[in-house]
PDB file of C-alpha atoms in Angstrom:
ATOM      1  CA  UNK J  17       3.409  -8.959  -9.083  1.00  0.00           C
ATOM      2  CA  UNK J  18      -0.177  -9.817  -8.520  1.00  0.00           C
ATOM      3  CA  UNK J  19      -2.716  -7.464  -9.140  1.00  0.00           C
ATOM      4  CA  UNK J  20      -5.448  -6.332  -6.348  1.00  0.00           C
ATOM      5  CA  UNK J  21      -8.297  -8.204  -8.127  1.00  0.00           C
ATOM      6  CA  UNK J  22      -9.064 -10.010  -5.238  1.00  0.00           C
ATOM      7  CA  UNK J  23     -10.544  -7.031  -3.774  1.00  0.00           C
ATOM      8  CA  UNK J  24     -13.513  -8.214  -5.530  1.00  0.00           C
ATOM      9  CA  UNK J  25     -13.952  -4.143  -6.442  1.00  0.00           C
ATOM     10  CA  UNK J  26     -15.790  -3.500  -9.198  1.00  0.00           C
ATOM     11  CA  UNK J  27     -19.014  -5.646  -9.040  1.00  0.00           C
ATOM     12  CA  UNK J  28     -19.852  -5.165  -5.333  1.00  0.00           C
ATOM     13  CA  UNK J  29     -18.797  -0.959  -6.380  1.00  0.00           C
ATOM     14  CA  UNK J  30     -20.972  -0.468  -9.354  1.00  0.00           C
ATOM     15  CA  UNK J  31     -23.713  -3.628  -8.778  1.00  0.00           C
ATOM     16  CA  UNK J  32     -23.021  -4.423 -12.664  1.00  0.00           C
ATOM     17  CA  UNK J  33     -20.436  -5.521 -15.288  1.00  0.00           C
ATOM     18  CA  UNK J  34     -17.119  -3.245 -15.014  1.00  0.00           C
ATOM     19  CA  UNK J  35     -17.483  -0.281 -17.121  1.00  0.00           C
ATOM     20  CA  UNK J  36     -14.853   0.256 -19.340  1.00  0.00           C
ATOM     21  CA  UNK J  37     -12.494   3.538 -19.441  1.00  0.00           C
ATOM     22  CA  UNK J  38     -12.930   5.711 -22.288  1.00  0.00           C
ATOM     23  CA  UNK J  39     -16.571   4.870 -22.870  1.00  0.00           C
ATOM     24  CA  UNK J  40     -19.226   7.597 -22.164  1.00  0.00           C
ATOM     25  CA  UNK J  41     -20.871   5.310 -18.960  1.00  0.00           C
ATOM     26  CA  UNK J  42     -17.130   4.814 -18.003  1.00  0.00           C
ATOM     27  CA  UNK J  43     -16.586   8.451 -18.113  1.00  0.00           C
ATOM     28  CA  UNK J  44     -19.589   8.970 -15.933  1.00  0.00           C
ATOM     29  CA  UNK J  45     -18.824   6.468 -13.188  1.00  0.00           C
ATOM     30  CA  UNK J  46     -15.469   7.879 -12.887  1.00  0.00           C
ATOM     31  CA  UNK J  47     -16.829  11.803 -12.695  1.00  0.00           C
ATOM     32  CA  UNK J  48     -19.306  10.126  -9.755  1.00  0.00           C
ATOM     33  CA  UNK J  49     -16.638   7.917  -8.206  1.00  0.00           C
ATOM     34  CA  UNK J  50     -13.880  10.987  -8.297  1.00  0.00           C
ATOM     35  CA  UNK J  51     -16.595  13.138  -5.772  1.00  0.00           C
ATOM     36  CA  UNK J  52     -17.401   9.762  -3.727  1.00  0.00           C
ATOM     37  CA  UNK J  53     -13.322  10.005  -2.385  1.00  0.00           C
ATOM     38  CA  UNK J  54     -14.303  13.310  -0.377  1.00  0.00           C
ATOM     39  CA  UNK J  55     -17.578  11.933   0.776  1.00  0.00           C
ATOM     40  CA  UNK J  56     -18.541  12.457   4.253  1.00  0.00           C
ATOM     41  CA  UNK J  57     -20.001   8.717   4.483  1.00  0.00           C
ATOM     42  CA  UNK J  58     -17.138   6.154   4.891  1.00  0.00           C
ATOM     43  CA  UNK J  59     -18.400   3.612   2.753  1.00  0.00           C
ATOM     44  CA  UNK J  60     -18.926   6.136  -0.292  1.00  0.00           C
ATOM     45  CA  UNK J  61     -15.292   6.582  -0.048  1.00  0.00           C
ATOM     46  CA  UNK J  62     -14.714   3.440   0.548  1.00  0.00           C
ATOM     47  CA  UNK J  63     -16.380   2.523  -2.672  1.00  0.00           C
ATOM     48  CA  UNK J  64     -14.523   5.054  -4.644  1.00  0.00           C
ATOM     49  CA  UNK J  65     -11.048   4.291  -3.745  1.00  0.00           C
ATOM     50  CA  UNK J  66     -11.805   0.023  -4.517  1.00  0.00           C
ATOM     51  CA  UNK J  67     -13.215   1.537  -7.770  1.00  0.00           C
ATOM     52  CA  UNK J  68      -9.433   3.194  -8.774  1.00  0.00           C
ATOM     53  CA  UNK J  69      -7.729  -0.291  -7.743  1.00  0.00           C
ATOM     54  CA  UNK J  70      -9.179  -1.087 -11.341  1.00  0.00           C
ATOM     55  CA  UNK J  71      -9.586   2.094 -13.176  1.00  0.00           C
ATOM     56  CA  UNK J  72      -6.419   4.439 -14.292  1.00  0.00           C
ATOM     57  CA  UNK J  73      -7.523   8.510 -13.659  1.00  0.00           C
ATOM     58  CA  UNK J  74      -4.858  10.945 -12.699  1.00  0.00           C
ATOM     59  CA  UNK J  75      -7.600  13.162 -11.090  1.00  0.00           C
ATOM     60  CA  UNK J  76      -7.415  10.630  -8.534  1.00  0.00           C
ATOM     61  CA  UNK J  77      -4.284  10.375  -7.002  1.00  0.00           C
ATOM     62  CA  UNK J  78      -4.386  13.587  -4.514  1.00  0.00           C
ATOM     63  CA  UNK J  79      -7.608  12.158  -2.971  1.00  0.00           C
ATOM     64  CA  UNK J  80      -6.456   8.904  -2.618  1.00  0.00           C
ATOM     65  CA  UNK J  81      -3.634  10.412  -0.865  1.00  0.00           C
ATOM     66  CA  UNK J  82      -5.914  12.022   1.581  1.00  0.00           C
ATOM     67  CA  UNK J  83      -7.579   9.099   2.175  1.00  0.00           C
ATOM     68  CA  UNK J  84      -4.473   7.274   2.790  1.00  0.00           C
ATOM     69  CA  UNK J  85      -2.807   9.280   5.089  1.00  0.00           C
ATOM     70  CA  UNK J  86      -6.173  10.438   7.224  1.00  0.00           C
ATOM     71  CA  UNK J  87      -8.851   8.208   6.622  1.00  0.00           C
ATOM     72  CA  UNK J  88      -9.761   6.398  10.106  1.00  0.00           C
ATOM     73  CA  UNK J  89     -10.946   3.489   8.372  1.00  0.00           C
ATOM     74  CA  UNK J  90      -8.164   0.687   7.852  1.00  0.00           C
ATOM     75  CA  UNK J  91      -9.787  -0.977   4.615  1.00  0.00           C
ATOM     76  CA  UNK J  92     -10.488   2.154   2.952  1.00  0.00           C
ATOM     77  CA  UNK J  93      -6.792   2.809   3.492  1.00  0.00           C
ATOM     78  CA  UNK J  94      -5.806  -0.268   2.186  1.00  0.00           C
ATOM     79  CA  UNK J  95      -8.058   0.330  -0.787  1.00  0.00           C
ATOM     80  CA  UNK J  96      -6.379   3.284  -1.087  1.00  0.00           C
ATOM     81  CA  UNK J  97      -3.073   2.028  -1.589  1.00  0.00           C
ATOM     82  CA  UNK J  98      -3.819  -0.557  -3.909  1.00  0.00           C
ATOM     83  CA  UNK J  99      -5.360   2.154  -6.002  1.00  0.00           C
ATOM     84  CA  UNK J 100      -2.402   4.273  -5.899  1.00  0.00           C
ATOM     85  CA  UNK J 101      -0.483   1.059  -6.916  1.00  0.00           C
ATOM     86  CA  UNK J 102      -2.671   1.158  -9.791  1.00  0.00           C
ATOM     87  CA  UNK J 103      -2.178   4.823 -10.184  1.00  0.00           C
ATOM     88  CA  UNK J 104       1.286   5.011 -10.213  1.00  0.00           C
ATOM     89  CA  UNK J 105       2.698   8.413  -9.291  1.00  0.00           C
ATOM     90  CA  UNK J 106       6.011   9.704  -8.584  1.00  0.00           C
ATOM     91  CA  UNK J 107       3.686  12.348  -6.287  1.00  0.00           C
ATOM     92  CA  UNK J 108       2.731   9.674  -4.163  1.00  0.00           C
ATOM     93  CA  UNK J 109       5.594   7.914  -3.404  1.00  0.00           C
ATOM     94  CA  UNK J 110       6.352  10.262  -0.019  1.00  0.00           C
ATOM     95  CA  UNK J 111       3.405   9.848   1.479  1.00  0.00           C
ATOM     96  CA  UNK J 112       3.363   5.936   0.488  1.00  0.00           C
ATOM     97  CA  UNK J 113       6.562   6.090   2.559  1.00  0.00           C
ATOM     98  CA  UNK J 114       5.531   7.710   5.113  1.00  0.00           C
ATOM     99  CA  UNK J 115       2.624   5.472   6.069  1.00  0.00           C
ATOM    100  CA  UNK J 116       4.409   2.238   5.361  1.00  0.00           C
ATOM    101  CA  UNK J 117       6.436   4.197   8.376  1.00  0.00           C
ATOM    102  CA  UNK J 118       3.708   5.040  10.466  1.00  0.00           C
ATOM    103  CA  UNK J 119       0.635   3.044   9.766  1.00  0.00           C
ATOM    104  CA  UNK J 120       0.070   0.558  12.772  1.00  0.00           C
ATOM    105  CA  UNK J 121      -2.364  -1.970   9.879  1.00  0.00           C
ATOM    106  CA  UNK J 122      -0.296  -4.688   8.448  1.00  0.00           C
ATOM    107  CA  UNK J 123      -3.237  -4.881   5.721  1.00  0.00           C
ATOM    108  CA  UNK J 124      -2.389  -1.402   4.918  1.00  0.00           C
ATOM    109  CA  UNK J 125       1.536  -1.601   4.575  1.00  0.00           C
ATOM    110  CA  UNK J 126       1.240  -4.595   3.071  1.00  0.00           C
ATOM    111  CA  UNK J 127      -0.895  -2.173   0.162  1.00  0.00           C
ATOM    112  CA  UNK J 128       1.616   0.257   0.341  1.00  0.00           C
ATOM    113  CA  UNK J 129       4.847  -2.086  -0.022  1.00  0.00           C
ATOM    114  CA  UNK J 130       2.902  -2.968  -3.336  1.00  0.00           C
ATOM    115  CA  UNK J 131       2.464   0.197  -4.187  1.00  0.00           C
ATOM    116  CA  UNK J 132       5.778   1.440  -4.144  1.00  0.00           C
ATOM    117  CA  UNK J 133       6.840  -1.496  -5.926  1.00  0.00           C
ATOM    118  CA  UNK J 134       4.339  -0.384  -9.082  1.00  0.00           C
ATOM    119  CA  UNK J 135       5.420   3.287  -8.621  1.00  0.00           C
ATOM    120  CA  UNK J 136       9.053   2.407  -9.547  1.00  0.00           C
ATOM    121  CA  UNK J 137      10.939   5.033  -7.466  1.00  0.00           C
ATOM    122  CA  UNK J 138      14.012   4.851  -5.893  1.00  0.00           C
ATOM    123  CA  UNK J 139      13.373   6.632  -3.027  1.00  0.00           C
ATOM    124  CA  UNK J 140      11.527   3.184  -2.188  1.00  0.00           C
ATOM    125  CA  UNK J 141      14.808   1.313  -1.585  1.00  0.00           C
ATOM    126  CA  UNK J 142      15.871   1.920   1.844  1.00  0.00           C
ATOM    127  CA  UNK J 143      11.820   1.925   2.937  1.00  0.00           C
ATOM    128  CA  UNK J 144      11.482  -1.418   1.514  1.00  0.00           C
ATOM    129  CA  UNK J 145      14.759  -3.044   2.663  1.00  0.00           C
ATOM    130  CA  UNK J 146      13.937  -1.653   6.612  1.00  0.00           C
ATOM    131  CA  UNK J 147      10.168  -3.484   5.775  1.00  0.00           C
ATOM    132  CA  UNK J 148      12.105  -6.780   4.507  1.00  0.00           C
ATOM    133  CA  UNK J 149      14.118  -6.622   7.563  1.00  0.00           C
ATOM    134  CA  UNK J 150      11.589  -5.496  10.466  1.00  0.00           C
ATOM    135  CA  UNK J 151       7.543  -5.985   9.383  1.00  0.00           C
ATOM    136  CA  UNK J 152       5.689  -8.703   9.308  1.00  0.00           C
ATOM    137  CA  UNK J 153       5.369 -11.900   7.067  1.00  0.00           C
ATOM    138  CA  UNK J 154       3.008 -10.765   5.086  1.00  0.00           C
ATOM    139  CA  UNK J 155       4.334  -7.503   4.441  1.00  0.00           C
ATOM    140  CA  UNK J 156       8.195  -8.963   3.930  1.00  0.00           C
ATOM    141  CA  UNK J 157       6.469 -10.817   1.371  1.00  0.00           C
ATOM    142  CA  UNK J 158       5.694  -8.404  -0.898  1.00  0.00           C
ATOM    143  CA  UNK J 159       8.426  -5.915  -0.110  1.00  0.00           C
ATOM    144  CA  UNK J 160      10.947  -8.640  -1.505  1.00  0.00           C
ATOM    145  CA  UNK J 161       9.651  -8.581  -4.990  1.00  0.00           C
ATOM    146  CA  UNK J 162       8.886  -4.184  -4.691  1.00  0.00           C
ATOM    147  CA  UNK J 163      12.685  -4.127  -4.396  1.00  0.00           C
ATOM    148  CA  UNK J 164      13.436  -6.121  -7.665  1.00  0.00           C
ATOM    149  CA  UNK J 165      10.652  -3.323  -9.168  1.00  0.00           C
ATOM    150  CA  UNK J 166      12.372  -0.580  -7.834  1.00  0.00           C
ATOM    151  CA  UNK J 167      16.101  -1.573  -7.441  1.00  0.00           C
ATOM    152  CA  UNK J 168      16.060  -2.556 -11.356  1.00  0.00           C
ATOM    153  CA  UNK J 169      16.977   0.742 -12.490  1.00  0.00           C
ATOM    154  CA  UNK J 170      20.271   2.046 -11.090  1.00  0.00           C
ATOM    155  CA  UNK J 171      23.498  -0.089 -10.327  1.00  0.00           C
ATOM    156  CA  UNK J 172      23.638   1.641  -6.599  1.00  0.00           C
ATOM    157  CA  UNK J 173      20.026   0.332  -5.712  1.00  0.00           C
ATOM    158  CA  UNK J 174      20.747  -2.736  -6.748  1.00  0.00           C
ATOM    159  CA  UNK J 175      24.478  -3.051  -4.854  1.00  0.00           C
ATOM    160  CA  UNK J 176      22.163  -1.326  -1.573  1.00  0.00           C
ATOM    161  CA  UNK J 177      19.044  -4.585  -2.267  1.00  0.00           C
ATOM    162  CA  UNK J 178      20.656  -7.722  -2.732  1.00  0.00           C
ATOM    163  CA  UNK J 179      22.843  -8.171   0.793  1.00  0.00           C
ATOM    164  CA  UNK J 180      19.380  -8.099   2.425  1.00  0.00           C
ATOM    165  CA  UNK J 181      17.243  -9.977  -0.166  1.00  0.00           C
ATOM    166  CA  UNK J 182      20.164 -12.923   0.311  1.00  0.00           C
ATOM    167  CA  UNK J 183      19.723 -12.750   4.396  1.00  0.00           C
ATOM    168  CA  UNK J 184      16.035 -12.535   3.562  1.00  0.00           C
ATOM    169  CA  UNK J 185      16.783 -15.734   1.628  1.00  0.00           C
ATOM    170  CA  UNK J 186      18.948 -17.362   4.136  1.00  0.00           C
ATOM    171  CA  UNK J 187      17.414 -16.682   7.525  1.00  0.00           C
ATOM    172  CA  UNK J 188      13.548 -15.678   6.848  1.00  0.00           C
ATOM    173  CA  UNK J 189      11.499 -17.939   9.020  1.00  0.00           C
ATOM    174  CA  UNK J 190       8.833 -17.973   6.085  1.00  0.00           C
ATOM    175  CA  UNK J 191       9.005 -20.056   3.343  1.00  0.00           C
ATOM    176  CA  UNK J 192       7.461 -17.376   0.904  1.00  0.00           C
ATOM    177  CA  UNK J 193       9.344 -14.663   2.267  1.00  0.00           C
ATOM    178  CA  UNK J 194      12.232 -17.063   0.831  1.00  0.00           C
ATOM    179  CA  UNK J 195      11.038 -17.939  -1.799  1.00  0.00           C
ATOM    180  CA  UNK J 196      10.234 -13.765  -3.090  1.00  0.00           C
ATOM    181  CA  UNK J 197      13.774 -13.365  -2.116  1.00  0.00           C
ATOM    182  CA  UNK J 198      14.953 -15.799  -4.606  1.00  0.00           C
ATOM    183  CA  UNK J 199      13.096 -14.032  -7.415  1.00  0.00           C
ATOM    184  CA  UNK J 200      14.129 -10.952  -6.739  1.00  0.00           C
ATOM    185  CA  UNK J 201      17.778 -12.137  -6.624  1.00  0.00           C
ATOM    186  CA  UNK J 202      16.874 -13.995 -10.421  1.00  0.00           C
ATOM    187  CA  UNK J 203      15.842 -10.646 -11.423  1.00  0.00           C
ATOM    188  CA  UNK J 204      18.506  -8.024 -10.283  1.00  0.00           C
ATOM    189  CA  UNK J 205      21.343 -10.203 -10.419  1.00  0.00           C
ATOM    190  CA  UNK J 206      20.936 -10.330 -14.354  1.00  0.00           C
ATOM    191  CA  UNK J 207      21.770  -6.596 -14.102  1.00  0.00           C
ATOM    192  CA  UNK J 208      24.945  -6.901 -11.762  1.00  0.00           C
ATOM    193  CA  UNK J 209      28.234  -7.253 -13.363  1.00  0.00           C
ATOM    194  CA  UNK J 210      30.445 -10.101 -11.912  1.00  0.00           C
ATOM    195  CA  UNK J 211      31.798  -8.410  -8.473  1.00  0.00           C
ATOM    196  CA  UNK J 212      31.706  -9.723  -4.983  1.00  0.00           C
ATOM    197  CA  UNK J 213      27.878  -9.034  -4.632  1.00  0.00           C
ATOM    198  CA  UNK J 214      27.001 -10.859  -7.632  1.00  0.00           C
ATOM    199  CA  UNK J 215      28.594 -14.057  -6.548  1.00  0.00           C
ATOM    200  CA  UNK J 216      27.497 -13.993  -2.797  1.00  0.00           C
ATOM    201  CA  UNK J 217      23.666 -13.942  -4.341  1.00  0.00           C
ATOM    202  CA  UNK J 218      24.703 -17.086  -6.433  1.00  0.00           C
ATOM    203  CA  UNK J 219      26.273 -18.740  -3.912  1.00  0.00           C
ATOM    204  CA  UNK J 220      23.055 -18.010  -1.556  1.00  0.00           C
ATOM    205  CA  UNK J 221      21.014 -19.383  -4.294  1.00  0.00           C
ATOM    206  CA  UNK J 222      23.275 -22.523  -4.614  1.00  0.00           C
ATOM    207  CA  UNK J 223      22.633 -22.943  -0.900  1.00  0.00           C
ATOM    208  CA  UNK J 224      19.091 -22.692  -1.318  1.00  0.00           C
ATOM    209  CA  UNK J 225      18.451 -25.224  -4.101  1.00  0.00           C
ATOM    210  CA  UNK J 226      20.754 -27.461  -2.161  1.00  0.00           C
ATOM    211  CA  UNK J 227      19.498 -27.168   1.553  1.00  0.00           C
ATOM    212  CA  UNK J 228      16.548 -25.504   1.808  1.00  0.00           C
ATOM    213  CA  UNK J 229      13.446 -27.195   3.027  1.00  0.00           C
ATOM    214  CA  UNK J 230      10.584 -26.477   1.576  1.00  0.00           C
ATOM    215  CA  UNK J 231      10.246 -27.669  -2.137  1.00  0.00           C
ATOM    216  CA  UNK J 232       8.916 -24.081  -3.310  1.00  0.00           C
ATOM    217  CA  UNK J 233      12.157 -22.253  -2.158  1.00  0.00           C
ATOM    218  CA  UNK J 234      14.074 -24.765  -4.496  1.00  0.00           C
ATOM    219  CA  UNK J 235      11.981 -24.143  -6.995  1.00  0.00           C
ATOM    220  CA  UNK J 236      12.357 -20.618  -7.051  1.00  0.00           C
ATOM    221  CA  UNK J 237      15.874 -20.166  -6.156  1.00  0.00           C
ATOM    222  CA  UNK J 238      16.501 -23.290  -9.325  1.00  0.00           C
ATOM    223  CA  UNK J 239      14.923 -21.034 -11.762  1.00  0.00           C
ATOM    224  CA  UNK J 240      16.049 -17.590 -10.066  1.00  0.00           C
ATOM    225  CA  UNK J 241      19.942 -19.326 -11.192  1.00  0.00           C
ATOM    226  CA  UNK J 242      18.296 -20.074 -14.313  1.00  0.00           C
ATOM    227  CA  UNK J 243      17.425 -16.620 -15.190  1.00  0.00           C
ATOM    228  CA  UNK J 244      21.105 -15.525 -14.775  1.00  0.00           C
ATOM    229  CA  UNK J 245      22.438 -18.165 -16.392  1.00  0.00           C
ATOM    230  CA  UNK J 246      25.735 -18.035 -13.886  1.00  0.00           C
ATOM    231  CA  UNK J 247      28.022 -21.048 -14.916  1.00  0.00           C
ATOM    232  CA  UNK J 248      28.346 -22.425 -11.307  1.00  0.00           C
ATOM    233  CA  UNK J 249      24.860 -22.027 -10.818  1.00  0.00           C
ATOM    234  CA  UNK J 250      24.141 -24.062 -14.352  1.00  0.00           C
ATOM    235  CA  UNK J 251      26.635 -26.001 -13.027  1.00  0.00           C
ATOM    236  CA  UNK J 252      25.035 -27.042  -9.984  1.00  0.00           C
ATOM    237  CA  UNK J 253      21.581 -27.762 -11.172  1.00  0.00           C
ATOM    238  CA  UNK J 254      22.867 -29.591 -13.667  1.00  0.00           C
ATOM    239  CA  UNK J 255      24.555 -32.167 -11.354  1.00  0.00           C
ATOM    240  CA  UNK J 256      22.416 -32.212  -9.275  1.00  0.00           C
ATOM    241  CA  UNK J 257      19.478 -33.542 -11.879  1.00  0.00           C
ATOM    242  CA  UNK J 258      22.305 -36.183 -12.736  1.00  0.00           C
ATOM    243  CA  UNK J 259      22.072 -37.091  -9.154  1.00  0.00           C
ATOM    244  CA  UNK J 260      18.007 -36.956  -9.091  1.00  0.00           C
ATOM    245  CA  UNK J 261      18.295 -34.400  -5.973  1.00  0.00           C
ATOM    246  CA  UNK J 262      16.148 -32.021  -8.141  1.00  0.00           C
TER     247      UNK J 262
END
């Protein structure tokens, strides 16, 4: 999962190189930054919450809270869930739910989908299965590779993830969308054993590398069957290079 780097936080926050954690000026810009979250000027917390999108500090997560679930300002939300991505907390996870609920910025569930993906959590599942299903492109997007972060972990999850991921796969009207859905499939599928689930999400891979359109889905969904090494699935790709199809 990409990182929020393209925030562009820390040299517009500080005006300087990044200051590193653990060093005494690192310290001290983290002290400053930590009171900047309860400013009363927007842009000072603004400023502080892009500042935690790069920099770890537990101190930091109950503020950034705050500012993410009653800050008026959309992109200091947003920069607040990227920096509780960063800070991953099992505290935050409810309240990451509840605005990737509520919140009527795609920007800002699109952070939060993220988020939850980084935070590892299971309580994510259903939250980011309804946001596969039901919110926007952009959002979808990411929420297809938060479920391979969060469904990894117990066999339920992942029996409750991959039924949507494969519609997501088969019917999303976005070509990224698609192609997230085939990595997440590569990734949980390696956990499944060989049941009924299992070999729907290789079949719906199969049908990707074979019919999909665009050239990136292929891709994906070629080395998504790659990763689980499936014998029909190494099967396929195999004659289909014979052919030259792929």
């Amino acid at each position: 999962m990409p990182s929020p780097n393209d925030l562009n936080l820390i040299d517009e926050t500080l005006g300087e190189q990044p200051l590193q954690e653990g060093t005494p000026d690192g310290a001290m810009a983290a002290e400053s930054m930590l009171q900047m979250l309860t400013a009363a000027d927007k842009n000072q917390r603004m400023i502080a919450a892009r500042y935690f999108c790069d920099h770890r500090d537990a101190r930091a997560v109950n503020p950034l809270i705050e500012l993410l679930q009653g800050d008026v300002c959309p992109l200091t939300r947003v920069s607040a869930a990227y920096a509780l991505g960063r800070n991953a907390s099992e505290t935050a996870v409810p309240a990451l739910i509840n605005v990737l609920a509520q919140d009527w910025n795609g920007y800002v569930r699109k952070g939060v989908v993220w988020a939850l993906g980084n935070c590892g959590d299971r309580r994510s599942v259903d939250p980011l299965v309804h946001a596969l299903q039901n919110d926007i492109s952009a959002v979808r997007l990411w929420a297809a590779s938060s479920l391979a972060q969060v469904a990894k972990l117990q066999y339920e999850d992942i029996s409750r993830a991959i039924p949507p991921l494969i519609r997501g796969l088969r019917r999303d009207k976005m070509a990224a969308v698609r192609s997230n859905c085939a990595w997440s499939l590569g990734q949980l599928c390696r956990e499944m054993p060989s049941n009924v689930i299992y070999a729907t999400a290789v079949d719906a891979l199969i049908e990707a590398l074979v019919e999909d359109e665009d050239v990136g889905v292929k891709e994906d969904a070629r080395a998504a069957l790659l990763r689980i090494g499936d014998p029909n699935g190494l099967q396929m790709i195999e004659a289909l290079e014979f052919e030259g199809l792929i």
